Amino acid sequence: MWKRILIANRGEIARRIARTCRRLGIEYVAVHSGADAAAAHLGGAVETVCLGPGPAGDSYLRIDKLVEAALRTNCEAVHPGYGFLSENSGFATAVERAGLVFIGPAPETIAMLGDKARAKALMRAAGVPVVPGTDEASDDPGQIEAQVRAIDLPVLLKPSAGGGGKGMQVITRHEGLAGAIESAIRVARSSFGDGRMIVERYIDQPRHIEVQIFGDGRGGAVHLFERECSLQRRHQKVVEEAPAPDLPAEARQRLLEAALQGARSLNYRNAGTFEFIVGRDLQCYFLEVNTRLQVEHPVTEAVTGLDLVEWQLRVAAGEPLPLAQSAIACLGHAIEARVYAEDPAQDFRPSPGTVARARWPAGLRVDTALDASGEVPPFYDPMVAKIIAHAGDRQAALDALRAGLDDTVLLGVAANVGYLSRVLDDPAVRSGHVHTRYLDERKDLLAPRSREAAVAVGAALHFPVIAEQGSPWTRGAGQGAMDRHCLDAGASLGRVHFELDQEPVAAGFAAADGQGVDVAAAGKVSRVVRDASGLRGRADGRGWEACPSESGWHVQVGGDHYTVHPRRIRELDGADADRLATAPMSGVVAALSVRPGDRVQPGDTLAIIEAMKMEHAITAHQAGTVRALRHARGESVREGDLIVEVDYDAAP
Ligand code: ADP
Ligand code: ADP
Ligand code: MG
């Protein structure tokens, strides 16, 4: 076995590989970019090497630097992880030329299979069913157009060198075809440096099912069963599971056999995944081979009880495949959810930044890039963790994963935790009857359902400050029963104005006791319960947690991330500011001289603020009608806080 290897990757997969190295007593060298100098994946390494600045092209994709680092630190082999250079035959070749071992397939295999058109031709020759379409990639628009017209619509244009679901285009009609082809070629060129496209029949509502295989490089291969990856967003996997639910035994056997046949025909070496789509008629079509460890390998590890990284290391070290096919079994059911720092409500915009607090569910496998806190650099894929549940059957695994998401906290960056929860709650997902476009069609799952609760939590976060300073809240216990039904009475206990995700909101306090506060907003009263820290609890049946940010709070409610900022009157626009009476300095509201609905004349006292034993009157500067009182007597206010809202009469 190896004494020392270099892990040519970052984030959760670098840590995943390191874990197996530690267990097997293999030393590892970790690499990093300038943006990852303090990243968790450097932990436990015998040596760390900085490859260059943040952008991947200057660091994790620098073949020369990686090979040099491996040689200089006396590594014997290089594990590429997934993404980055893992499917780059040039990297595998450079590693081998330097006298090191590449932990993966032979460079020629990677090159052959990296071209989807060639891969399909090879598989067709090996007797594996492939999606109908061209076997030869082209970047000649005229030729592609002829190919599209030769098969039935809809048709899929796919970059031959593509990956990660990027750059595919569905053609549903012949109008505008030439333009669509030109644009597809352009996108492929800019994303993959190769504009060649393949043309395939677009299979309607297929499932994506893939087979994990291991080859010994001499024609021997075993499968480690299949994974269902039909829950995708724009052709990228979101939730994966093993085994595939409700797959007839006969269809499963066909898939496993096809993958083995393909692997043997290629003398495939090390780990590989044969991806298929399965039509509603259970027809199976080969898509591509991923010549690396997959993101979703943990579900296979869970059901087989095997360590796939250990297998990779052993096979690369020249050992035979660790187990014969008959010794590999699939037990129970496993499901994985990918946690991304991205905002599902904003078209999944990546949300790089500092994770101020992360907490992961106990009792489940969590493969993560960061533990309690850390950075999500803007340069790389924003996946921060994978949460994997394994149980006796699918329903139990779903329940465990769903509960695990409730126990997942990520504060400081937007994340898809709430979205994943909604996905897992969906009846079609629970029944296992989905296809690869299902999530794209379910736009309704994108929007958080926790906004009302978040308003209540945001308000409650402003509450302790007030309570500590001896305001009426601490005396408010017991009077909530009546207030609960009466917003005005609730508001009489005080109102707060703040910004939730930059949107101004207002809420009133209806009651308070030792456990929490009743918050009235938009005609509804929500009870916000909090623990002793005041920064965690439940609201409207949802869990919430908060931590201070630079100028407010990061809040997670029901898995959705929000920012809360106190709203300073100075930030209001001029038109608004006109009808507001604000505190001239920080202090305590000593008296309120008016009530909502009162008429006031210029110079009338509205409220009195006491500060440093001095009283300061807030007066009306025009005639008008009092609209609302924003603070109660005895409450602490800060300079600029809104005290009384007045609708001034229009100027004559
Ligand atoms: P899997 O089948 O393991 O889910 P994906 O195809 O989704 O694999 O890709 C795995 C990782 O590699 C993802 O982080 C993805 O963004 C990245 N990736 C894959 N192929 C490419 C590529 N050609 N260019 C850039 N990133 C890629
Ligand atoms: P990538 O290299 O980007 O992973 P794949 O060929 O593996 O590309 O396809 C990714 C996803 O795109 C599949 O999981 C499936 O959802 C969809 N897809 C690919 N080819 C087809 C097809 N011919 N018909 C329908 N969907 C397809
Ligand atoms: Mg794929």
Coordinates of N, CA and C and ligand atoms in Angstrom, one line a residue, residues 116 164 208 237 275 287-288 290, ligand 3:
K116 N -18.0 12.2 -25.4 CA -19.3 11.5 -25.3 C -19.6 10.7 -26.6
G164 N -21.2 18.1 -15.8 CA -21.9 18.9 -14.8 C -23.2 19.4 -15.4
H208 N -32.8 9.0 -14.3 CA -31.4 8.8 -14.4 C -30.9 7.7 -13.4
K237 N -27.5 16.9 -10.4 CA -28.1 16.1 -9.3 C -28.2 16.9 -8.0
E275 N -23.5 5.9 -16.6 CA -24.8 6.6 -16.5 C -25.7 6.2 -17.6
L287 N -25.6 6.8 -21.4 CA -25.4 8.2 -21.6 C -23.9 8.5 -21.7
E288 N -23.1 8.1 -20.6 CA -21.7 8.4 -20.5 C -21.1 7.6 -19.4
N290 N -18.5 8.2 -16.2 CA -17.7 9.2 -15.4 C -16.5 8.4 -14.9
Ligands
MG3 MG -23.5 12.8 -16.5

